[in-house]
Short mmCIF file of C-alpha atoms in Angstrom, two decimals:
data_model
loop_
_atom_site.label_atom_id
_atom_site.label_comp_id
_atom_site.label_asym_id
_atom_site.label_seq_id
_atom_site.Cartn_x
_atom_site.Cartn_y
_atom_site.Cartn_z
CA UNK F 1 6.00 -38.27 9.72
CA UNK F 2 7.93 -36.16 7.26
CA UNK F 3 7.50 -32.45 7.29
CA UNK F 4 9.11 -30.00 4.90
CA UNK F 5 11.62 -27.41 5.98
CA UNK F 6 9.00 -24.78 5.35
CA UNK F 7 6.46 -26.53 7.54
CA UNK F 8 9.00 -27.06 10.29
CA UNK F 9 9.32 -23.31 10.56
CA UNK F 10 5.63 -23.05 11.21
CA UNK F 11 4.33 -25.95 13.21
CA UNK F 12 4.40 -25.31 16.88
CA UNK F 13 4.42 -21.55 16.42
CA UNK F 14 0.68 -21.05 16.36
CA UNK F 15 -1.77 -23.56 17.73
CA UNK F 16 -4.47 -22.27 15.41
CA UNK F 17 -2.39 -22.99 12.31
CA UNK F 18 -0.84 -26.32 13.31
CA UNK F 19 -3.87 -28.36 12.29
CA UNK F 20 -3.67 -27.02 8.77
CA UNK F 21 -0.04 -28.07 8.34
CA UNK F 22 -0.63 -31.42 9.96
CA UNK F 23 -3.36 -32.05 7.40
CA UNK F 24 -1.02 -31.03 4.58
CA UNK F 25 1.51 -33.61 5.74
CA UNK F 26 -1.31 -36.12 5.53
CA UNK F 27 -2.10 -35.04 1.98
CA UNK F 28 -5.13 -32.85 2.52
CA UNK F 29 -6.20 -29.22 2.73
CA UNK F 30 -8.08 -28.34 5.88
CA UNK F 31 -10.67 -25.60 5.65
CA UNK F 32 -13.00 -23.94 8.07
CA UNK F 33 -16.65 -23.86 7.08
CA UNK F 34 -19.14 -21.64 8.82
CA UNK F 35 -21.90 -23.64 10.47
CA UNK F 36 -24.28 -20.72 10.00
CA UNK F 37 -23.71 -19.43 6.45
CA UNK F 38 -21.50 -22.10 4.87
CA UNK F 39 -18.64 -19.75 3.96
CA UNK F 40 -15.32 -21.61 3.66
CA UNK F 41 -11.92 -20.12 4.43
CA UNK F 42 -8.34 -21.24 4.94
CA UNK F 43 -7.11 -18.84 7.62
CA UNK F 44 -7.65 -20.30 11.09
CA UNK F 45 -9.98 -17.57 12.29
CA UNK F 46 -12.06 -18.19 15.41
CA UNK F 47 -15.21 -17.09 13.61
CA UNK F 48 -16.58 -16.60 10.12
CA UNK F 49 -15.36 -13.45 8.33
CA UNK F 50 -18.70 -13.24 6.53
CA UNK F 51 -21.19 -13.59 9.39
CA UNK F 52 -19.18 -14.18 12.61
CA UNK F 53 -20.70 -17.65 12.93
CA UNK F 54 -18.87 -20.64 14.40
CA UNK F 55 -16.64 -22.55 11.99
CA UNK F 56 -16.19 -26.31 11.75
CA UNK F 57 -13.22 -28.13 10.24
CA UNK F 58 -13.72 -29.75 6.85
CA UNK F 59 -11.35 -31.17 4.21
CA UNK F 60 -11.15 -29.65 0.75
CA UNK F 61 -11.21 -31.75 -2.40
CA UNK F 62 -8.08 -29.79 -3.32
CA UNK F 63 -9.42 -28.67 -6.68
CA UNK F 64 -10.06 -25.20 -7.96
CA UNK F 65 -9.23 -22.53 -10.51
CA UNK F 66 -6.30 -20.18 -10.81
CA UNK F 67 -7.46 -16.67 -9.87
CA UNK F 68 -4.12 -14.90 -10.30
CA UNK F 69 -0.41 -15.60 -9.99
CA UNK F 70 3.06 -14.10 -9.76
CA UNK F 71 6.19 -15.39 -11.44
CA UNK F 72 8.97 -14.74 -8.97
CA UNK F 73 12.23 -13.81 -10.71
CA UNK F 74 13.96 -12.12 -7.82
CA UNK F 75 13.87 -13.80 -4.43
CA UNK F 76 14.95 -12.15 -1.23
CA UNK F 77 16.71 -15.06 0.45
CA UNK F 78 19.18 -17.73 -0.61
CA UNK F 79 16.91 -20.74 -0.40
CA UNK F 80 14.31 -19.16 -2.68
CA UNK F 81 16.91 -17.63 -4.98
CA UNK F 82 17.95 -21.15 -5.95
CA UNK F 83 14.38 -21.84 -7.09
CA UNK F 84 13.65 -18.85 -9.36
CA UNK F 85 11.77 -18.49 -11.55
CA UNK F 86 8.85 -20.06 -9.75
CA UNK F 87 5.12 -19.45 -9.77
CA UNK F 88 2.93 -18.77 -6.76
CA UNK F 89 -0.76 -18.82 -7.51
CA UNK F 90 -3.92 -17.73 -5.75
CA UNK F 91 -6.28 -20.64 -6.22
CA UNK F 92 -10.02 -20.39 -5.67
CA UNK F 93 -10.88 -23.78 -4.27
CA UNK F 94 -14.20 -25.24 -5.34
CA UNK F 95 -15.41 -24.90 -1.76
CA UNK F 96 -15.05 -21.10 -2.16
CA UNK F 97 -11.86 -20.47 -0.19
CA UNK F 98 -8.76 -18.82 -1.65
CA UNK F 99 -5.34 -20.27 -0.97
CA UNK F 100 -1.79 -19.38 -2.00
CA UNK F 101 0.56 -22.15 -3.14
CA UNK F 102 3.06 -23.08 -5.82
CA UNK F 103 1.86 -23.79 -9.33
CA UNK F 104 3.87 -26.21 -11.46
CA UNK F 105 3.42 -28.32 -14.56
CA UNK F 106 2.53 -25.41 -16.82
CA UNK F 107 4.99 -23.10 -18.59
CA UNK F 108 4.63 -19.77 -16.73
CA UNK F 109 4.24 -17.97 -20.05
CA UNK F 110 1.32 -20.26 -20.93
CA UNK F 111 -0.64 -19.77 -17.71
CA UNK F 112 -4.16 -18.48 -18.13
CA UNK F 113 -6.69 -17.11 -15.72
CA UNK F 114 -9.18 -19.57 -14.28
CA UNK F 115 -7.30 -22.67 -15.47
CA UNK F 116 -8.33 -25.75 -13.46
CA UNK F 117 -5.79 -27.07 -10.99
CA UNK F 118 -5.52 -29.67 -8.23
CA UNK F 119 -3.36 -29.78 -5.14
CA UNK F 120 -0.45 -32.15 -4.64
CA UNK F 121 1.66 -32.54 -1.53
CA UNK F 122 5.32 -33.26 -2.26
CA UNK F 123 6.84 -35.59 0.35
CA UNK F 124 10.35 -34.25 -0.27
CA UNK F 125 11.10 -31.91 2.65
CA UNK F 126 13.07 -29.63 0.34
CA UNK F 127 10.04 -29.03 -1.86
CA UNK F 128 7.23 -26.54 -1.21
CA UNK F 129 4.49 -28.10 0.91
CA UNK F 130 1.57 -27.59 -1.51
CA UNK F 131 1.90 -27.61 -5.29
CA UNK F 132 -1.01 -27.11 -7.65
CA UNK F 133 -0.78 -28.82 -11.04
CA UNK F 134 -3.15 -28.88 -14.01
CA UNK F 135 -6.25 -30.81 -13.03
CA UNK F 136 -5.88 -33.35 -15.84
CA UNK F 137 -2.19 -33.90 -15.21
CA UNK F 138 -1.29 -37.40 -14.00
CA UNK F 139 1.97 -36.52 -12.30
CA UNK F 140 2.17 -35.32 -8.74
CA UNK W 1 -28.20 9.02 5.82
CA UNK W 2 -26.89 12.17 7.39
CA UNK W 3 -24.43 14.36 5.55
CA UNK W 4 -21.04 12.73 6.17
CA UNK W 5 -19.46 16.17 6.18
CA UNK W 6 -21.29 16.95 9.38
CA UNK W 7 -19.81 13.91 11.03
CA UNK W 8 -16.19 14.90 10.40
CA UNK W 9 -16.17 18.12 12.32
CA UNK W 10 -12.56 18.97 11.43
CA UNK W 11 -13.24 19.33 7.71
CA UNK W 12 -12.83 22.90 6.55
CA UNK W 13 -11.52 23.84 10.00
CA UNK W 14 -8.04 22.27 9.99
CA UNK W 15 -5.08 22.66 7.65
CA UNK W 16 -1.60 21.53 6.75
CA UNK W 17 0.83 24.36 7.29
CA UNK W 18 4.38 23.11 6.78
CA UNK W 19 6.58 20.31 5.49
CA UNK W 20 9.93 18.96 6.65
CA UNK W 21 11.92 16.41 4.74
CA UNK W 22 15.44 15.07 4.94
CA UNK W 23 17.38 14.12 1.85
CA UNK W 24 16.41 10.71 0.50
CA UNK W 25 19.49 8.50 0.34
CA UNK W 26 20.55 4.89 -0.04
CA UNK W 27 22.60 4.97 3.15
CA UNK W 28 21.97 7.82 5.56
CA UNK W 29 24.69 6.83 8.01
CA UNK W 30 22.44 8.32 10.67
CA UNK W 31 20.02 7.10 13.30
CA UNK W 32 16.32 7.00 12.54
CA UNK W 33 15.81 9.33 15.51
CA UNK W 34 18.06 11.99 14.01
CA UNK W 35 16.22 11.73 10.68
CA UNK W 36 12.85 12.02 12.43
CA UNK W 37 13.96 15.03 14.44
CA UNK W 38 15.34 16.82 11.37
CA UNK W 39 12.07 16.33 9.48
CA UNK W 40 9.87 17.33 12.41
CA UNK W 41 11.94 20.39 13.27
CA UNK W 42 11.91 21.25 9.58
CA UNK W 43 8.12 21.07 9.34
CA UNK W 44 7.62 23.45 12.26
CA UNK W 45 10.32 25.83 10.98
CA UNK W 46 8.83 25.71 7.50
CA UNK W 47 5.44 26.72 8.84
CA UNK W 48 6.99 29.48 10.90
CA UNK W 49 5.74 27.92 14.14
CA UNK W 50 7.88 27.89 17.25
CA UNK W 51 8.55 24.34 18.41
CA UNK W 52 7.34 25.27 21.87
CA UNK W 53 3.87 25.58 20.36
CA UNK W 54 3.88 21.97 19.12
CA UNK W 55 1.97 19.77 21.53
CA UNK W 56 1.30 16.67 19.45
CA UNK W 57 3.40 14.12 17.54
CA UNK W 58 2.00 11.20 15.59
CA UNK W 59 3.85 8.54 13.62
CA UNK W 60 3.61 5.12 12.04
CA UNK W 61 6.04 2.28 11.62
CA UNK W 62 6.34 -1.17 10.10
CA UNK W 63 7.72 -4.04 12.14
CA UNK W 64 9.38 -1.68 14.63
CA UNK W 65 11.51 0.12 12.06
CA UNK W 66 11.07 3.61 13.51
CA UNK W 67 11.27 5.60 16.72
CA UNK W 68 8.51 6.68 19.05
CA UNK W 69 6.74 10.01 19.02
CA UNK W 70 7.73 10.31 22.65
CA UNK W 71 11.42 10.05 21.71
CA UNK W 72 10.97 12.70 19.05
CA UNK W 73 9.06 15.00 21.41
CA UNK W 74 11.85 14.61 23.93
CA UNK W 75 14.55 15.32 21.37
CA UNK W 76 12.70 18.42 20.18
CA UNK W 77 12.36 19.67 23.74
CA UNK W 78 8.59 20.00 23.46
CA UNK W 79 7.51 21.61 26.72
CA UNK W 80 4.08 20.06 27.18
CA UNK W 81 3.08 17.26 24.80
CA UNK W 82 -0.59 16.36 25.05
CA UNK W 83 -0.97 13.98 22.13
CA UNK W 84 1.75 11.41 21.39
CA UNK W 85 0.84 8.29 19.45
CA UNK W 86 2.49 5.65 17.31
CA UNK W 87 0.55 3.31 15.10
CA UNK W 88 1.64 0.03 13.66
CA UNK W 89 0.51 0.57 10.08
CA UNK W 90 2.08 0.86 6.66
CA UNK W 91 1.23 2.82 3.56
CA UNK W 92 -2.42 3.17 4.52
CA UNK W 93 -1.41 5.47 7.38
CA UNK W 94 -0.25 8.92 6.22
CA UNK W 95 -3.60 10.47 5.26
CA UNK W 96 -5.25 8.60 8.13
CA UNK W 97 -2.79 10.11 10.62
CA UNK W 98 -3.40 13.58 9.22
CA UNK W 99 -7.09 12.90 9.89
CA UNK W 100 -6.29 11.81 13.44
CA UNK W 101 -4.20 14.93 13.99
CA UNK W 102 -7.00 17.10 12.63
CA UNK W 103 -9.54 15.36 14.87
CA UNK W 104 -7.29 15.88 17.88
CA UNK W 105 -6.98 19.57 17.04
CA UNK W 106 -10.68 20.04 16.42
CA UNK W 107 -11.59 18.29 19.66
CA UNK W 108 -9.10 20.27 21.70
CA UNK W 109 -6.78 17.40 22.53
CA UNK W 110 -3.91 19.25 20.85
CA UNK W 111 -3.26 22.50 19.04
CA UNK W 112 -0.37 21.82 16.65
CA UNK W 113 0.52 18.28 15.63
CA UNK W 114 3.52 16.92 13.73
CA UNK W 115 2.87 13.76 11.70
CA UNK W 116 6.05 11.97 10.67
CA UNK W 117 7.50 8.86 9.07
CA UNK W 118 11.19 8.10 9.49
CA UNK W 119 13.12 5.03 8.45
CA UNK W 120 16.42 3.73 7.23
CA UNK W 121 14.36 1.86 4.71
CA UNK W 122 17.24 1.17 2.36
CA UNK W 123 20.29 0.61 4.51
CA UNK W 124 18.32 -0.86 7.44
CA UNK W 125 15.16 -2.91 7.50
CA UNK W 126 13.58 -2.85 4.03
CA UNK W 127 9.80 -2.86 3.99
CA UNK W 128 9.70 -4.47 0.56
CA UNK W 129 11.52 -7.62 1.54
CA UNK W 130 11.08 -7.99 5.29
CA UNK W 131 9.32 -11.13 6.47
CA UNK W 132 7.13 -9.64 9.18
CA UNK W 133 5.71 -12.27 11.54
CA UNK W 134 2.02 -13.02 11.79
CA UNK W 135 -0.79 -15.49 11.26
CA UNK W 136 -1.57 -14.71 7.61
CA UNK W 137 2.13 -14.63 6.62
CA UNK W 138 2.31 -18.25 7.82
CA UNK W 139 0.07 -19.02 4.83
CA UNK W 140 2.30 -17.12 2.37
CA UNK W 141 5.92 -17.63 3.27
CA UNK W 142 6.10 -21.46 2.97
CA UNK W 143 5.13 -21.09 -0.68
CA UNK W 144 7.87 -18.59 -1.46
CA UNK W 145 5.41 -15.70 -1.37
CA UNK W 146 7.46 -13.56 0.95
CA UNK W 147 7.54 -9.94 -0.18
CA UNK W 148 5.28 -7.04 -1.11
CA UNK W 149 6.26 -6.94 -4.81
CA UNK W 150 4.98 -10.51 -5.03
CA UNK W 151 1.81 -9.91 -3.00
CA UNK W 152 0.78 -6.91 -5.06
CA UNK W 153 1.78 -8.51 -8.35
CA UNK W 154 -1.16 -10.84 -7.69
CA UNK W 155 -3.52 -7.84 -7.65
CA UNK W 156 -1.89 -6.32 -10.72
CA UNK W 157 -2.20 -9.46 -12.82
CA UNK W 158 -5.86 -10.02 -12.04
CA UNK W 159 -6.55 -6.34 -12.72
CA UNK W 160 -4.89 -6.56 -16.13
CA UNK W 161 -6.80 -9.78 -16.90
CA UNK W 162 -10.19 -8.30 -16.07
CA UNK W 163 -9.61 -4.92 -17.72
CA UNK W 164 -8.09 -6.40 -20.86
CA UNK W 165 -4.84 -4.60 -20.15
CA UNK W 166 -1.23 -5.53 -20.64
CA UNK W 167 2.13 -4.99 -19.02
CA UNK W 168 2.36 -1.82 -21.09
CA UNK W 169 -0.38 -0.36 -18.87
CA UNK W 170 1.96 -0.70 -15.92
CA UNK W 171 4.78 0.73 -17.99
CA UNK W 172 2.67 3.77 -18.83
CA UNK W 173 2.56 4.65 -15.13
CA UNK W 174 6.30 4.32 -14.63
CA UNK W 175 7.10 6.30 -17.77
CA UNK W 176 4.65 9.14 -17.03
CA UNK W 177 5.81 9.59 -13.46
CA UNK W 178 9.43 9.78 -14.54
CA UNK W 179 8.58 12.84 -16.62
CA UNK W 180 7.95 14.59 -13.31
CA UNK W 181 10.94 13.11 -11.50
CA UNK W 182 13.49 14.56 -13.88
CA UNK W 183 12.68 17.95 -12.34
CA UNK W 184 12.68 16.77 -8.73
CA UNK W 185 16.04 17.19 -7.06
CA UNK W 186 14.96 14.92 -4.20
CA UNK W 187 14.14 11.97 -6.47
CA UNK W 188 16.38 8.94 -6.40
CA UNK W 189 15.42 7.98 -9.96
CA UNK W 190 15.65 11.05 -12.20
CA UNK W 191 16.84 9.72 -15.56
CA UNK W 192 14.17 9.85 -18.27
CA UNK W 193 12.47 6.50 -18.88
CA UNK W 194 11.04 5.39 -22.24
CA UNK W 195 8.54 2.59 -22.72
CA UNK W 196 11.27 0.71 -24.61
CA UNK W 197 13.59 1.00 -21.63
CA UNK W 198 10.72 -0.12 -19.43
CA UNK W 199 10.16 -3.27 -21.46
CA UNK W 200 13.89 -4.02 -21.39
CA UNK W 201 14.19 -3.67 -17.62
CA UNK W 202 14.41 -6.86 -15.54
CA UNK W 203 11.40 -8.70 -14.17
CA UNK W 204 11.25 -8.90 -10.38
CA UNK W 205 7.85 -10.37 -9.69
CA UNK W 206 6.14 -10.77 -13.06
CA UNK W 207 4.14 -8.71 -14.03
CA UNK W 208 6.32 -6.25 -12.08
CA UNK W 209 9.68 -5.12 -13.37
CA UNK W 210 12.17 -3.31 -11.16
CA UNK W 211 10.84 0.06 -12.32
CA UNK W 212 7.28 -0.90 -11.36
CA UNK W 213 8.48 -1.01 -7.76
CA UNK W 214 9.20 1.92 -5.48
CA UNK W 215 12.82 2.59 -4.80
CA UNK W 216 13.50 2.20 -1.10
CA UNK W 217 15.16 5.02 0.75
CA UNK W 218 16.60 6.24 4.01
CA UNK W 219 14.96 9.45 5.15
CA UNK W 220 12.17 11.14 7.00
CA UNK W 221 9.23 13.37 6.23
CA UNK W 222 6.88 15.33 8.47
CA UNK W 223 3.92 17.65 8.06
CA UNK W 224 2.47 20.12 10.52
CA UNK W 225 -1.29 20.01 11.08
CA UNK W 226 -3.04 22.88 12.82
CA UNK W 227 -6.30 24.77 12.90
CA UNK W 228 -7.27 26.69 9.82
CA UNK W 229 -7.36 29.88 11.83
CA UNK W 230 -3.82 29.42 13.15
CA UNK W 231 -2.55 28.35 9.73
CA UNK W 232 -3.76 31.64 8.33
CA UNK W 233 -1.25 33.42 10.58
CA UNK W 234 1.69 31.19 9.59
CA UNK W 235 4.21 31.55 6.77
CA UNK W 236 2.56 29.78 3.85
CA UNK W 237 -0.94 29.56 2.44
CA UNK W 238 -3.03 27.13 4.52
CA UNK W 239 -3.76 23.82 2.82
CA UNK W 240 -7.24 23.17 4.13
CA UNK W 241 -8.48 19.63 4.76
CA UNK W 242 -11.78 19.69 2.87
CA UNK W 243 -12.44 15.97 2.57
CA UNK W 244 -11.19 12.83 4.29
CA UNK W 245 -11.90 9.14 4.61
CA UNK W 246 -10.28 6.00 5.90
CA UNK W 247 -11.87 2.65 5.33
CA UNK W 248 -11.94 -0.91 4.18
CA UNK W 249 -14.60 -3.53 3.72
CA UNK W 250 -15.59 -6.90 5.03
CA UNK W 251 -12.82 -9.52 4.81
CA UNK W 252 -10.09 -6.90 4.97
CA UNK W 253 -7.52 -9.47 6.09
CA UNK W 254 -5.19 -10.08 8.99
CA UNK W 255 -2.38 -7.80 7.83
CA UNK W 256 -1.56 -5.40 5.03
CA UNK W 257 -0.30 -8.15 2.72
CA UNK W 258 -3.14 -10.57 3.36
CA UNK W 259 -5.32 -11.08 0.30
CA UNK W 260 -6.80 -14.46 1.15
CA UNK W 261 -10.25 -13.17 2.05
CA UNK W 262 -10.68 -10.01 -0.05
CA UNK W 263 -13.18 -10.91 -2.74
CA UNK W 264 -11.95 -8.80 -5.66
CA UNK W 265 -8.26 -8.14 -6.20
CA UNK W 266 -9.05 -5.70 -9.01
CA UNK W 267 -10.57 -3.20 -6.59
CA UNK W 268 -8.79 -1.88 -3.52
CA UNK W 269 -9.91 0.37 -0.66
CA UNK W 270 -10.19 3.38 -2.96
CA UNK W 271 -13.40 2.00 -4.44
CA UNK W 272 -14.76 1.56 -0.89
CA UNK W 273 -14.01 5.05 0.41
CA UNK W 274 -14.54 7.09 -2.76
CA UNK W 275 -18.16 8.02 -2.16
CA UNK W 276 -17.58 9.06 1.42
CA UNK W 277 -14.44 10.98 0.44
CA UNK W 278 -16.08 13.02 -2.30
CA UNK W 279 -19.25 13.60 -0.31
CA UNK W 280 -17.24 14.77 2.66
CA UNK W 281 -15.54 17.36 0.46
CA UNK W 282 -18.71 18.31 -1.37
CA UNK W 283 -16.82 17.64 -4.58
CA UNK W 284 -16.72 15.26 -7.54
CA UNK W 285 -13.67 13.56 -9.04
CA UNK W 286 -13.70 16.04 -11.92
CA UNK W 287 -13.37 18.92 -9.45
CA UNK W 288 -9.79 18.19 -8.38
CA UNK W 289 -6.86 19.78 -10.16
CA UNK W 290 -4.34 17.04 -9.39
CA UNK W 291 -3.86 13.72 -7.63
CA UNK W 292 -1.07 12.39 -5.45
CA UNK W 293 -1.70 8.65 -5.37
CA UNK W 294 0.18 6.20 -3.17
CA UNK W 295 2.32 4.13 -5.53
CA UNK W 296 4.45 1.52 -3.87
CA UNK W 297 3.92 -0.24 -7.20
CA UNK W 298 2.77 1.03 -10.58
CA UNK W 299 -0.50 -0.90 -10.52
CA UNK W 300 -1.76 0.90 -7.43
CA UNK W 301 -2.04 4.12 -9.46
CA UNK W 302 -4.35 2.39 -11.94
CA UNK W 303 -6.50 0.92 -9.15
CA UNK W 304 -6.67 4.26 -7.34
CA UNK W 305 -7.59 6.27 -10.44
CA UNK W 306 -10.42 3.84 -11.10
CA UNK W 307 -11.45 3.44 -7.50
CA UNK W 308 -11.70 7.18 -6.92
CA UNK W 309 -13.57 7.72 -10.18
CA UNK W 310 -10.77 9.70 -11.82
CA UNK W 311 -10.95 7.16 -14.65
CA UNK W 312 -13.52 4.64 -15.86
CA UNK W 313 -13.06 0.89 -15.66
CA UNK W 314 -9.89 -0.07 -17.51
CA UNK W 315 -9.37 3.48 -18.77
CA UNK W 316 -6.68 4.80 -16.45
CA UNK W 317 -3.77 3.59 -18.56
CA UNK W 318 -5.20 5.24 -21.68
CA UNK W 319 -5.48 8.57 -19.85
CA UNK W 320 -1.89 8.21 -18.73
CA UNK W 321 -0.62 7.24 -22.20
CA UNK W 322 -2.40 10.27 -23.64
CA UNK W 323 -0.28 12.48 -21.39
CA UNK W 324 -3.07 13.75 -19.16
CA UNK W 325 -1.18 12.97 -15.94
CA UNK W 326 2.14 14.43 -17.08
CA UNK W 327 3.40 18.02 -16.90
CA UNK W 328 0.92 20.17 -18.79
CA UNK W 329 -1.79 17.50 -18.60
CA UNK W 330 -5.29 18.10 -17.32
CA UNK W 331 -4.90 15.84 -14.27
CA UNK W 332 -1.31 15.85 -13.06
CA UNK W 333 -0.60 12.70 -11.01
CA UNK W 334 2.32 12.12 -8.65
CA UNK W 335 4.13 15.30 -9.49
CA UNK W 336 7.22 14.36 -7.47
CA UNK W 337 7.66 11.23 -9.59
CA UNK W 338 5.80 9.28 -6.97
CA UNK W 339 7.22 6.71 -4.64
CA UNK W 340 8.37 4.93 -7.79
CA UNK W 341 10.89 7.66 -8.56
CA UNK W 342 11.29 9.99 -5.59
CA UNK W 343 11.71 7.16 -3.11
CA UNK W 344 9.87 5.28 -0.43
CA UNK W 345 9.12 7.41 2.58
CA UNK W 346 6.08 5.19 2.89
CA UNK W 347 3.66 7.70 1.41
CA UNK W 348 4.36 10.50 3.89
CA UNK W 349 6.17 12.19 0.99
CA UNK W 350 3.04 11.72 -1.12
CA UNK W 351 1.19 13.95 1.35
CA UNK W 352 4.17 16.34 1.44
CA UNK W 353 4.10 16.78 -2.33
CA UNK W 354 0.42 17.68 -2.16
CA UNK W 355 1.21 20.39 0.39
CA UNK W 356 4.09 21.77 -1.66
CA UNK W 357 1.85 21.91 -4.73
CA UNK W 358 -1.07 23.51 -2.92
CA UNK W 359 1.30 26.14 -1.55
CA UNK W 360 2.88 26.77 -4.96
CA UNK W 361 6.24 25.58 -3.69
CA UNK W 362 7.07 22.63 -5.93
CA UNK W 363 9.61 24.54 -7.98
CA UNK W 364 9.36 24.09 -11.74
CA UNK W 365 6.95 21.23 -11.08
CA UNK W 366 4.38 23.56 -9.54
CA UNK W 367 1.12 23.20 -11.41
CA UNK W 368 -0.01 26.73 -12.19
CA UNK W 369 -3.47 27.55 -10.93
CA UNK W 370 -3.99 24.29 -9.08
CA UNK W 371 -6.29 24.84 -6.12
CA UNK W 372 -7.38 21.33 -5.13
CA UNK W 373 -5.70 17.97 -4.78
CA UNK W 374 -6.71 14.44 -3.80
CA UNK W 375 -4.14 12.40 -1.88
CA UNK W 376 -4.28 8.69 -1.13
CA UNK W 377 -2.45 6.44 1.31
CA UNK W 378 -2.40 2.71 0.75
CA UNK W 379 -2.57 0.20 -2.06
CA UNK W 380 -4.43 -2.79 -0.71
CA UNK W 381 -7.56 -3.61 1.26
CA UNK W 382 -7.51 -0.63 3.59
CA UNK W 383 -6.41 2.93 3.17
CA UNK W 384 -7.14 6.59 3.50
CA UNK W 385 -7.43 9.72 1.43
CA UNK W 386 -7.68 13.48 1.74
CA UNK W 387 -9.08 16.23 -0.43
CA UNK W 388 -7.00 19.36 0.09
CA UNK W 389 -7.59 22.91 -1.03
CA UNK W 390 -5.37 25.94 -1.15
CA UNK W 391 -6.63 28.93 0.77
CA UNK W 392 -5.15 31.89 -1.03
CA UNK W 393 -4.36 34.84 1.18
CA UNK W 394 -4.25 38.41 0.09
CA UNK W 395 -0.72 39.58 -0.60
CA UNK W 396 0.57 41.57 2.35
#
């Protein structure tokens, strides 16, 4: 199993979050869905932030729309400084959960709100663990 | 629903009486404790209160970057502290801690309380770029989303999208606040700033340029909170706490930078607490003479003006461009230049500026005739605010 440098910093640090990163390595986004009200969320909370109901684990289709984004020009550590400029987006997954991840495959200046994107999971350990690309794009 | 003013028993009965502030520098060469002690001693001296009468100290810190209230009380030689507390909060704290101090005073837990923030925030641990640990950060950092300018840029962009604004709306904030900073000897950024210079300045976290971001500082700031009756016997005019609110909503998040659950990144806590704040003061937005709005980044001024009802949806930038928030305008905003220009004492200096203004002690920046001021603390999902009023005393 290959995990990225970024994931390696995280797995094993919090038992609640490990399942999410294990799923990413397997090429999927793991969500929690409330068994009472159906609300979906990414953060590994023990109960639903909407109604305090019990969550169950589900897998996302990995598709959604770009809610907002930042183009990082100044990074605060060496590893990220080598990557600027890069885009981090807030994606509203179709299941209703918001997630942060890289956005690639679109010129940052051409990004538009609510553009459709899909998640990819680069196997290269030096790449970010989740990268959203335009939904119609063929490349990963 | 009952009158919220009745529920906050300290309103109208407690006041801010003094301010202490160190110089703001890029490298203090001093310990955080010595900065904290200078500011706290300064606030008591400024009020004309003997330190032996101080029995409460209250502070906040981020990721253990400060010193305890107990350490400060010890250093000040306080004879009998009865209320010492440190909270692990950021920019949402200053007004909230003034509320806590006022509640402690009103309830009898303490008589005179110093509220301080001290940090070597430039030469030591920098709030703006520190990777604080936590559960929600584990869902940001792996993506290269590591710092506050980047987190809040997400809010700013969505706000500009939904209000039909542009980067020039952010620039309007930076430019207007600099018109105040040129007359503030404490400010780290005092050179005049034009919108052309704004556009030419480097991007940090698009849509934020460097000048959209607060300038970090080493320093400390403290205010003295006491009863209205005692304040009336101290050196300066009492600045009475007439309105106050702290709050957030459902899905507030796991930490101050967490925006994964908050439904609408174009509206922050100010839109949640506005009604309670104004009701508690028995006032409307149009009733205040000035605003001191927490501005770690330019966009937070736009969100706060809208959220508090000082401007309509998408209209804050137009008010600013028209000069209304600048010297001579009808609603002066951030009259010290804000955190953008004066420097980042984490919003404690935002409260301090309100006190200076309400006491007529802001030098050439003093807004003539101003009697009321709204102050906010925070930029994100939770935060606090005060409505302050000058109590003019008869000349002796």
